[in-house]
Short mmCIF file of C-alpha atoms in Angstrom, two decimals:
data_model
loop_
_atom_site.label_atom_id
_atom_site.label_comp_id
_atom_site.label_asym_id
_atom_site.label_seq_id
_atom_site.Cartn_x
_atom_site.Cartn_y
_atom_site.Cartn_z
CA UNK A 1 -0.32 11.36 37.30
CA UNK A 2 -2.53 11.08 40.37
CA UNK A 3 -3.17 14.14 42.47
CA UNK A 4 -4.74 14.24 45.90
CA UNK A 5 -8.45 14.77 45.36
CA UNK A 6 -9.79 17.96 46.92
CA UNK A 7 -12.01 17.56 49.94
CA UNK A 8 -15.07 18.56 47.94
CA UNK A 9 -14.42 16.10 45.13
CA UNK A 10 -16.99 13.28 44.85
CA UNK A 11 -15.90 9.78 45.80
CA UNK A 12 -15.17 7.85 42.62
CA UNK A 13 -14.82 4.33 44.01
CA UNK A 14 -17.76 2.10 43.16
CA UNK A 15 -18.08 0.74 46.68
CA UNK A 16 -17.70 2.41 50.04
CA UNK A 17 -16.65 0.61 53.19
CA UNK A 18 -20.19 -0.36 54.16
CA UNK A 19 -21.46 -1.14 50.65
CA UNK A 20 -22.62 -4.76 50.32
CA UNK A 21 -21.51 -5.15 46.72
CA UNK A 22 -19.68 -3.15 44.05
CA UNK A 23 -21.63 -1.14 41.52
CA UNK A 24 -21.83 -2.35 37.94
CA UNK A 25 -20.51 -0.53 34.86
CA UNK A 26 -21.44 -1.50 31.32
CA UNK A 27 -18.68 -0.76 28.78
CA UNK A 28 -19.95 -0.46 25.20
CA UNK A 29 -17.47 -1.41 22.48
CA UNK A 30 -15.70 -3.70 24.91
CA UNK A 31 -13.62 -5.44 22.25
CA UNK A 32 -12.01 -2.20 21.09
CA UNK A 33 -8.49 -0.96 21.74
CA UNK A 34 -9.42 1.66 24.34
CA UNK A 35 -11.96 -0.48 26.16
CA UNK A 36 -9.32 -2.75 27.69
CA UNK A 37 -7.75 0.22 29.48
CA UNK A 38 -11.15 1.53 30.57
CA UNK A 39 -12.14 -1.85 31.98
CA UNK A 40 -8.85 -2.20 33.87
CA UNK A 41 -9.29 1.26 35.44
CA UNK A 42 -12.92 0.62 36.38
CA UNK A 43 -11.93 -2.61 38.11
CA UNK A 44 -9.17 -0.83 40.01
CA UNK A 45 -11.83 1.55 41.27
CA UNK A 46 -13.93 -1.35 42.54
CA UNK A 47 -16.48 -1.62 39.76
CA UNK A 48 -17.96 -4.86 38.51
CA UNK A 49 -17.64 -4.58 34.72
CA UNK A 50 -19.99 -5.94 32.08
CA UNK A 51 -18.66 -6.02 28.53
CA UNK A 52 -21.12 -4.78 25.91
CA UNK A 53 -20.41 -6.51 22.59
CA UNK A 54 -22.09 -7.15 19.26
CA UNK A 55 -23.81 -10.49 18.95
CA UNK A 56 -21.12 -12.79 17.58
CA UNK A 57 -23.41 -15.78 17.01
CA UNK A 58 -22.33 -17.49 20.23
CA UNK A 59 -23.66 -17.67 23.75
CA UNK A 60 -22.70 -14.64 25.82
CA UNK A 61 -20.28 -15.17 28.69
CA UNK A 62 -21.19 -14.28 32.25
CA UNK A 63 -19.58 -10.83 32.01
CA UNK A 64 -21.01 -9.98 28.56
CA UNK A 65 -24.17 -8.21 27.46
CA UNK A 66 -25.59 -7.75 23.97
CA UNK A 67 -24.87 -4.24 22.66
CA UNK A 68 -25.36 -3.95 18.90
CA UNK A 69 -25.55 -0.23 18.21
CA UNK A 70 -26.50 -0.72 14.56
CA UNK A 71 -29.59 -2.78 15.46
CA UNK A 72 -30.60 -1.67 18.94
CA UNK A 73 -32.06 1.70 17.95
CA UNK A 74 -35.00 1.93 20.36
CA UNK A 75 -34.80 2.32 24.16
CA UNK A 76 -36.76 -0.90 24.69
CA UNK A 77 -34.01 -2.83 22.86
CA UNK A 78 -31.67 -2.05 25.77
CA UNK A 79 -33.89 -3.18 28.66
CA UNK A 80 -32.16 -6.53 29.29
CA UNK A 81 -28.71 -5.16 28.55
CA UNK A 82 -29.12 -2.49 31.25
CA UNK A 83 -30.51 -4.79 33.92
CA UNK A 84 -28.53 -4.20 37.13
CA UNK A 85 -26.29 -1.54 35.56
CA UNK A 86 -25.32 1.59 37.53
CA UNK A 87 -23.22 3.38 34.90
CA UNK A 88 -22.60 3.15 31.15
CA UNK A 89 -19.26 3.95 29.53
CA UNK A 90 -19.55 4.22 25.75
CA UNK A 91 -16.24 3.54 24.01
CA UNK A 92 -17.72 2.36 20.71
CA UNK A 93 -16.65 3.95 17.46
CA UNK A 94 -15.73 3.31 13.85
CA UNK A 95 -13.20 5.06 11.62
CA UNK A 96 -14.85 3.97 8.36
CA UNK A 97 -18.37 3.05 7.36
CA UNK A 98 -19.15 -0.49 6.19
CA UNK A 99 -22.65 -1.77 5.52
CA UNK A 100 -24.91 -1.17 8.52
CA UNK A 101 -21.92 0.18 10.48
CA UNK A 102 -22.45 3.84 9.58
CA UNK A 103 -21.34 6.89 11.55
CA UNK A 104 -24.97 7.88 12.12
CA UNK A 105 -25.88 4.42 13.43
CA UNK A 106 -22.80 3.71 15.58
CA UNK A 107 -22.06 7.23 16.83
CA UNK A 108 -25.56 8.72 17.09
CA UNK A 109 -28.68 6.57 16.72
CA UNK A 110 -27.57 3.52 18.73
CA UNK A 111 -25.94 5.48 21.58
CA UNK A 112 -28.89 7.88 21.76
CA UNK A 113 -31.30 4.95 22.13
CA UNK A 114 -29.02 3.62 24.86
CA UNK A 115 -28.91 6.97 26.68
CA UNK A 116 -32.69 7.32 26.49
CA UNK A 117 -32.97 3.79 27.86
CA UNK A 118 -30.77 4.85 30.79
CA UNK A 119 -33.28 7.61 31.54
CA UNK A 120 -36.24 5.27 31.16
CA UNK A 121 -34.84 2.37 33.19
CA UNK A 122 -33.09 4.37 35.89
CA UNK A 123 -29.39 3.99 35.06
CA UNK A 124 -28.02 7.10 36.76
CA UNK A 125 -24.67 7.75 35.00
CA UNK A 126 -23.39 7.89 31.41
CA UNK A 127 -19.78 8.50 30.34
CA UNK A 128 -19.16 9.16 26.65
CA UNK A 129 -15.75 8.65 25.01
CA UNK A 130 -15.89 11.16 22.17
CA UNK A 131 -13.07 12.68 20.11
CA UNK A 132 -11.25 16.00 19.91
CA UNK A 133 -11.51 17.79 16.60
CA UNK A 134 -13.61 20.04 14.39
CA UNK A 135 -16.86 18.75 12.81
CA UNK A 136 -15.63 20.21 9.52
CA UNK A 137 -12.87 17.59 9.50
CA UNK A 138 -15.36 14.87 8.61
CA UNK A 139 -18.37 12.83 9.64
CA UNK A 140 -16.39 10.78 12.18
CA UNK A 141 -15.96 13.88 14.37
CA UNK A 142 -19.26 15.52 13.41
CA UNK A 143 -21.30 12.45 14.36
CA UNK A 144 -19.48 12.05 17.68
CA UNK A 145 -20.19 15.68 18.57
CA UNK A 146 -23.87 15.42 17.52
CA UNK A 147 -24.33 12.66 20.03
CA UNK A 148 -22.44 14.58 22.72
CA UNK A 149 -24.92 17.44 22.32
CA UNK A 150 -27.94 15.13 22.35
CA UNK A 151 -26.66 13.22 25.38
CA UNK A 152 -26.07 16.35 27.45
CA UNK A 153 -29.59 17.59 26.66
CA UNK A 154 -31.17 14.54 28.33
CA UNK A 155 -32.27 14.46 31.99
CA UNK A 156 -29.32 12.21 32.80
CA UNK A 157 -26.07 12.65 34.72
CA UNK A 158 -23.61 12.54 31.84
CA UNK A 159 -20.17 13.68 30.75
CA UNK A 160 -18.40 13.63 27.36
CA UNK A 161 -14.63 13.17 27.22
CA UNK A 162 -12.91 14.35 24.04
CA UNK A 163 -9.31 13.09 23.93
CA UNK A 164 -6.59 14.09 21.50
CA UNK A 165 -4.43 11.33 19.98
CA UNK A 166 -4.54 8.31 22.32
CA UNK A 167 -1.48 6.08 22.64
CA UNK A 168 -0.29 3.21 24.81
CA UNK A 169 3.18 1.86 25.41
CA UNK A 170 1.71 -1.64 25.63
CA UNK A 171 0.03 -1.61 22.23
CA UNK A 172 -1.30 0.45 19.36
CA UNK A 173 -4.16 0.62 16.90
CA UNK A 174 -4.80 2.10 13.46
CA UNK A 175 -3.16 5.48 13.01
CA UNK A 176 -1.08 5.21 16.19
CA UNK A 177 0.40 1.95 14.87
CA UNK A 178 1.36 3.76 11.67
CA UNK A 179 2.92 6.68 13.56
CA UNK A 180 4.96 4.29 15.70
CA UNK A 181 6.15 2.45 12.59
CA UNK A 182 7.16 5.72 10.91
CA UNK A 183 9.11 6.67 14.04
CA UNK A 184 10.87 3.30 14.11
CA UNK A 185 11.94 3.21 10.46
CA UNK A 186 15.60 2.15 10.15
CA UNK A 187 18.08 4.99 9.61
CA UNK A 188 15.68 7.93 9.72
CA UNK A 189 12.13 8.47 10.85
CA UNK A 190 9.52 9.11 8.16
CA UNK A 191 7.31 12.19 8.45
CA UNK A 192 4.30 13.37 6.46
CA UNK A 193 4.75 16.99 5.43
CA UNK A 194 7.30 18.81 7.57
CA UNK A 195 6.06 17.38 10.88
CA UNK A 196 5.04 20.79 12.22
CA UNK A 197 1.42 19.96 13.17
CA UNK A 198 0.67 20.05 16.91
CA UNK A 199 -0.78 17.16 18.93
CA UNK A 200 -1.61 16.81 22.62
CA UNK A 201 -1.29 13.02 23.06
CA UNK A 202 -2.99 11.15 25.89
CA UNK A 203 -1.94 7.81 27.39
CA UNK A 204 -4.72 5.23 27.22
CA UNK A 205 -4.05 4.49 30.88
CA UNK A 206 -4.67 8.14 31.79
CA UNK A 207 -7.85 8.25 29.73
CA UNK A 208 -9.03 5.06 31.43
CA UNK A 209 -8.35 6.55 34.86
CA UNK A 210 -10.29 9.72 34.05
CA UNK A 211 -13.20 7.69 32.62
CA UNK A 212 -13.31 5.52 35.75
CA UNK A 213 -13.38 8.60 37.97
CA UNK A 214 -16.10 10.07 35.76
CA UNK A 215 -18.21 6.91 36.11
CA UNK A 216 -18.27 7.34 39.87
CA UNK A 217 -18.43 11.13 39.84
CA UNK A 218 -20.91 13.87 39.07
CA UNK A 219 -18.99 15.95 36.52
CA UNK A 220 -21.05 17.12 33.56
CA UNK A 221 -20.52 18.73 30.19
CA UNK A 222 -17.68 18.34 27.71
CA UNK A 223 -14.05 17.87 28.77
CA UNK A 224 -11.20 18.11 26.27
CA UNK A 225 -8.44 15.70 27.27
CA UNK A 226 -4.83 16.29 26.30
CA UNK A 227 -1.31 16.16 27.65
CA UNK A 228 0.23 19.07 29.57
CA UNK A 229 1.64 20.76 26.45
CA UNK A 230 1.22 20.38 22.69
CA UNK A 231 3.96 18.59 20.76
CA UNK A 232 4.71 18.88 17.07
CA UNK A 233 4.32 15.65 15.13
CA UNK A 234 8.10 15.55 14.69
CA UNK A 235 8.62 15.86 18.47
CA UNK A 236 6.02 13.16 19.05
CA UNK A 237 7.79 10.81 16.64
CA UNK A 238 11.25 11.58 18.02
CA UNK A 239 10.05 10.78 21.56
CA UNK A 240 8.81 7.37 20.42
CA UNK A 241 12.05 6.70 18.56
CA UNK A 242 14.10 7.42 21.69
CA UNK A 243 11.78 5.21 23.74
CA UNK A 244 12.25 2.37 21.25
CA UNK A 245 16.03 2.88 21.54
CA UNK A 246 16.55 3.30 17.82
CA UNK A 247 19.50 5.44 16.74
CA UNK A 248 19.23 8.31 14.29
CA UNK A 249 17.59 11.71 14.76
CA UNK A 250 17.19 12.56 11.08
CA UNK A 251 13.94 12.48 9.17
CA UNK A 252 12.69 11.91 5.64
CA UNK A 253 9.84 14.26 4.77
CA UNK A 254 7.09 13.14 2.38
CA UNK A 255 5.22 15.88 0.49
CA UNK A 256 1.70 16.54 1.74
CA UNK A 257 0.32 16.08 -1.76
CA UNK A 258 1.77 12.56 -1.98
CA UNK A 259 0.36 11.60 1.42
CA UNK A 260 -3.03 13.09 0.49
CA UNK A 261 -3.09 10.98 -2.67
CA UNK A 262 -2.30 7.81 -0.70
CA UNK A 263 -4.98 8.64 1.88
CA UNK A 264 -7.54 9.32 -0.85
CA UNK A 265 -6.80 5.99 -2.55
CA UNK A 266 -7.06 4.17 0.77
CA UNK A 267 -10.36 5.91 1.52
CA UNK A 268 -11.84 4.80 -1.82
CA UNK A 269 -10.66 1.23 -1.24
CA UNK A 270 -11.84 1.26 2.37
CA UNK A 271 -8.38 0.32 3.59
CA UNK A 272 -5.40 1.83 5.33
CA UNK A 273 -4.86 3.06 8.90
CA UNK A 274 -5.52 6.75 8.18
CA UNK A 275 -8.66 8.02 6.49
CA UNK A 276 -9.34 11.47 5.11
CA UNK A 277 -10.91 12.66 8.38
CA UNK A 278 -7.84 11.66 10.40
CA UNK A 279 -5.57 13.29 7.83
CA UNK A 280 -7.51 16.57 8.00
CA UNK A 281 -7.45 16.42 11.83
CA UNK A 282 -3.69 15.90 11.80
CA UNK A 283 -3.02 18.83 9.46
CA UNK A 284 -5.35 21.13 11.36
CA UNK A 285 -3.64 20.25 14.64
CA UNK A 286 -5.32 18.25 17.40
CA UNK A 287 -4.95 20.23 20.61
CA UNK A 288 -7.20 21.05 23.55
CA UNK A 289 -8.09 24.49 24.87
CA UNK A 290 -5.33 26.17 26.89
CA UNK A 291 -7.16 25.65 30.20
CA UNK A 292 -8.33 22.09 29.46
CA UNK A 293 -5.54 20.24 31.28
CA UNK A 294 -5.93 22.29 34.48
CA UNK A 295 -9.72 21.90 34.35
CA UNK A 296 -9.46 18.13 34.07
CA UNK A 297 -7.01 17.99 36.97
CA UNK A 298 -9.24 20.18 39.14
CA UNK A 299 -12.47 18.28 38.44
CA UNK A 300 -11.18 14.69 38.31
CA UNK A 301 -8.11 14.85 40.57
CA UNK A 302 -6.07 13.38 37.72
CA UNK A 303 -4.68 14.67 34.43
CA UNK A 304 -2.70 13.08 31.59
CA UNK A 305 1.08 12.94 31.93
CA UNK A 306 3.46 14.19 29.26
CA UNK A 307 4.38 11.65 26.60
CA UNK A 308 8.03 11.37 27.70
CA UNK A 309 6.99 10.91 31.32
CA UNK A 310 4.41 8.23 30.50
CA UNK A 311 6.84 6.30 28.31
CA UNK A 312 9.60 6.52 30.90
CA UNK A 313 7.33 4.63 33.32
CA UNK A 314 7.23 1.65 30.90
CA UNK A 315 10.67 0.87 29.43
CA UNK A 316 10.60 -0.53 25.92
CA UNK A 317 11.63 -4.09 25.10
CA UNK A 318 12.88 -5.67 21.91
CA UNK A 319 9.33 -6.90 21.23
CA UNK A 320 8.20 -3.26 20.95
CA UNK A 321 10.76 -2.70 18.20
CA UNK A 322 9.61 -5.88 16.47
CA UNK A 323 6.01 -4.67 16.53
CA UNK A 324 6.90 -1.25 15.13
CA UNK A 325 9.28 -2.43 12.43
CA UNK A 326 7.12 -5.33 11.30
CA UNK A 327 4.34 -2.87 10.48
CA UNK A 328 5.54 -2.33 6.91
CA UNK A 329 7.09 -5.79 6.52
CA UNK A 330 3.79 -7.58 7.17
CA UNK A 331 1.97 -6.25 4.07
CA UNK A 332 5.17 -6.59 2.03
CA UNK A 333 5.38 -10.25 2.97
CA UNK A 334 1.72 -10.77 2.10
CA UNK A 335 2.15 -9.16 -1.33
CA UNK A 336 5.24 -11.28 -1.97
CA UNK A 337 3.22 -14.42 -1.16
CA UNK A 338 0.43 -13.30 -3.49
CA UNK A 339 2.96 -12.69 -6.28
CA UNK A 340 4.58 -16.11 -5.74
CA UNK A 341 1.23 -17.88 -5.88
CA UNK A 342 0.20 -16.01 -9.05
CA UNK A 343 3.51 -16.95 -10.69
CA UNK A 344 2.91 -20.55 -9.62
CA UNK A 345 -0.58 -20.40 -11.13
CA UNK A 346 0.80 -19.04 -14.40
CA UNK A 347 3.41 -21.79 -14.47
CA UNK A 348 0.73 -24.43 -13.99
CA UNK A 349 -1.34 -23.00 -16.83
CA UNK A 350 1.39 -22.04 -19.32
CA UNK A 351 3.99 -24.79 -19.04
CA UNK A 352 3.67 -26.89 -22.24
CA UNK A 353 2.12 -30.32 -21.79
CA UNK A 354 5.18 -31.95 -23.33
CA UNK A 355 7.45 -30.40 -20.73
CA UNK A 356 5.23 -31.62 -17.87
CA UNK A 357 5.05 -35.14 -19.33
CA UNK A 358 8.82 -35.25 -19.81
CA UNK A 359 9.40 -34.15 -16.22
CA UNK A 360 7.18 -36.90 -14.82
CA UNK A 361 8.15 -39.67 -17.24
CA UNK A 362 9.32 -42.79 -15.44
CA UNK A 363 7.89 -41.69 -12.09
CA UNK A 364 4.66 -42.66 -10.29
CA UNK A 365 3.26 -39.23 -11.19
CA UNK A 366 3.10 -40.21 -14.85
CA UNK A 367 -0.03 -42.26 -14.10
CA UNK A 368 -1.81 -39.33 -12.36
CA UNK A 369 -2.57 -37.25 -15.47
CA UNK A 370 0.17 -34.73 -14.63
CA UNK A 371 -0.92 -32.13 -17.21
CA UNK A 372 -4.44 -31.97 -15.80
CA UNK A 373 -3.01 -31.94 -12.27
CA UNK A 374 -0.80 -28.95 -13.15
CA UNK A 375 -3.72 -27.03 -14.66
CA UNK A 376 -6.03 -27.69 -11.69
CA UNK A 377 -3.42 -26.80 -9.05
CA UNK A 378 -2.61 -23.66 -11.03
CA UNK A 379 -6.26 -22.64 -10.76
CA UNK A 380 -6.28 -23.32 -7.02
CA UNK A 381 -3.12 -21.24 -6.61
CA UNK A 382 -4.80 -18.34 -8.40
CA UNK A 383 -7.91 -18.54 -6.21
CA UNK A 384 -5.85 -18.55 -3.00
CA UNK A 385 -3.69 -15.65 -4.20
CA UNK A 386 -6.63 -13.45 -5.17
CA UNK A 387 -8.51 -14.19 -1.94
CA UNK A 388 -5.44 -13.22 0.07
CA UNK A 389 -4.95 -10.09 -2.03
CA UNK A 390 -8.45 -8.78 -1.27
CA UNK A 391 -8.13 -9.73 2.41
CA UNK A 392 -10.83 -12.40 2.47
CA UNK A 393 -10.22 -14.60 5.54
CA UNK A 394 -6.43 -14.19 5.31
CA UNK A 395 -5.57 -16.69 8.02
CA UNK A 396 -7.62 -19.40 6.33
CA UNK A 397 -5.98 -18.64 2.96
CA UNK A 398 -2.48 -18.68 4.45
CA UNK A 399 -3.27 -21.93 6.26
CA UNK A 400 -4.46 -23.54 3.01
CA UNK A 401 -1.34 -22.28 1.27
CA UNK A 402 0.83 -23.82 3.97
CA UNK A 403 -0.99 -27.17 3.71
CA UNK A 404 -0.65 -27.18 -0.08
CA UNK A 405 3.08 -26.36 0.08
CA UNK A 406 3.67 -29.03 2.70
CA UNK A 407 1.73 -31.63 0.69
CA UNK A 408 3.52 -30.63 -2.51
CA UNK A 409 6.92 -30.81 -0.80
CA UNK A 410 6.30 -34.23 0.74
CA UNK A 411 4.74 -35.74 -2.40
CA UNK A 412 7.22 -34.40 -4.93
CA UNK A 413 10.13 -34.87 -2.56
CA UNK A 414 9.30 -38.57 -2.36
CA UNK A 415 8.19 -39.15 -5.96
CA UNK A 416 10.64 -36.78 -7.70
CA UNK A 417 13.64 -36.69 -5.33
CA UNK A 418 15.83 -35.12 -8.03
CA UNK A 419 13.89 -31.90 -7.52
CA UNK A 420 15.72 -31.37 -4.21
CA UNK A 421 18.92 -30.82 -6.20
CA UNK A 422 17.41 -28.57 -8.86
CA UNK A 423 20.00 -25.80 -9.52
CA UNK A 424 17.31 -23.10 -9.19
CA UNK A 425 16.10 -24.29 -5.83
CA UNK A 426 13.08 -26.37 -6.80
CA UNK A 427 11.73 -27.99 -3.65
CA UNK A 428 14.49 -26.57 -1.46
CA UNK A 429 12.86 -23.12 -1.62
CA UNK A 430 9.90 -24.50 0.27
CA UNK A 431 12.08 -24.77 3.35
CA UNK A 432 11.90 -20.96 3.43
CA UNK A 433 8.36 -20.62 2.08
CA UNK A 434 6.81 -22.70 4.89
CA UNK A 435 8.11 -20.57 7.81
CA UNK A 436 7.38 -17.40 5.80
CA UNK A 437 3.75 -18.52 5.53
CA UNK A 438 3.69 -19.23 9.26
CA UNK A 439 5.02 -15.73 10.02
CA UNK A 440 2.44 -14.17 7.67
CA UNK A 441 -0.29 -16.20 9.43
CA UNK A 442 0.75 -14.77 12.79
CA UNK A 443 0.99 -11.20 11.45
CA UNK A 444 -2.47 -11.43 9.85
CA UNK A 445 -3.94 -10.77 13.31
CA UNK A 446 -3.26 -7.03 13.46
CA UNK A 447 -5.08 -3.77 14.16
#
């Protein structure tokens, strides 16, 4: 919700009437979920935006700059990246560590080198997208807050924004995708525990607006960002369910112990949308100080709207229900494909040679060493299934599966046409398998 800025409030637009050119903002973590909303808000405020991204092994586009926080750990590493930049907005972050992508590297060492480079090379403004929570909840929060403290100790105009749960009607990511899916479950919503824990959710659009105003402002210190009033998790979920236009107000409650076990398993495997830190944050409650909302409104001339109000401004469509209700179907479909391919592999290995030879007798396949062909294709099926199971290049694996099914269907359909009339489905099942693989290929691109 926009409010008229007080007369003493600093101008946040990047260019005034007589300015020859807009100022330039560098957004770090530009490929992330939040960054898209930040970039859109900055552009609305007249900024020229450069997208800071990790080196992807390709030539950078005109609006891109190299920004590898894990490797660029000295101020000098940022000299070229900061050339011509007037403000930095750091939206980079990770929920889990992997290799060189550690909390210390991505949340502290890399950003601190960047902030020191801003001091050294004369970039006057730094906006940090941090996170609301207690350091005791885990290293994700603790590392974010360590950098906040180090940033604000530098001789640099800087501000740290610490939002509660961030959502967007136009999309979701990680834990917010899971919460939306739980809210959209057919019949009744699903809730961890009793759904009593308080949240103070923030629309990504509101956070982007505040960050854009911060980039052009002079505010300093730490600002906790949350909606006007806390909501319980159950109220949060019920609001999403109404927005999605899904009937049923009831809920199924899952014991905390069961959810904790699932989170712990996911943490050990390095998978799943909610890690142990997020789970602790949720149970503790993720709310801002009582005066935080009024302070943000007073200093930025804008404050986050209530969840119901923000959602009412963007009516849901059937595609939103698809997205929410496919959340659990996508992994179920993938596991079903893995199981089918493993069964196919077992059939190729275990079917007696005599049975295979009898099946192909009198057909052109009899001259192609059908037993060896069955054993080899069984091995290939097993390799594809296991690669898909562990998540190694899933789109490639699904594409190869689709090609193999199509080739198998065409070849056997022509050489063994009787298989089309097999009482158990035989080749006819592939008419369902092929589009199922195509759907799984599309759904493999998810956050």
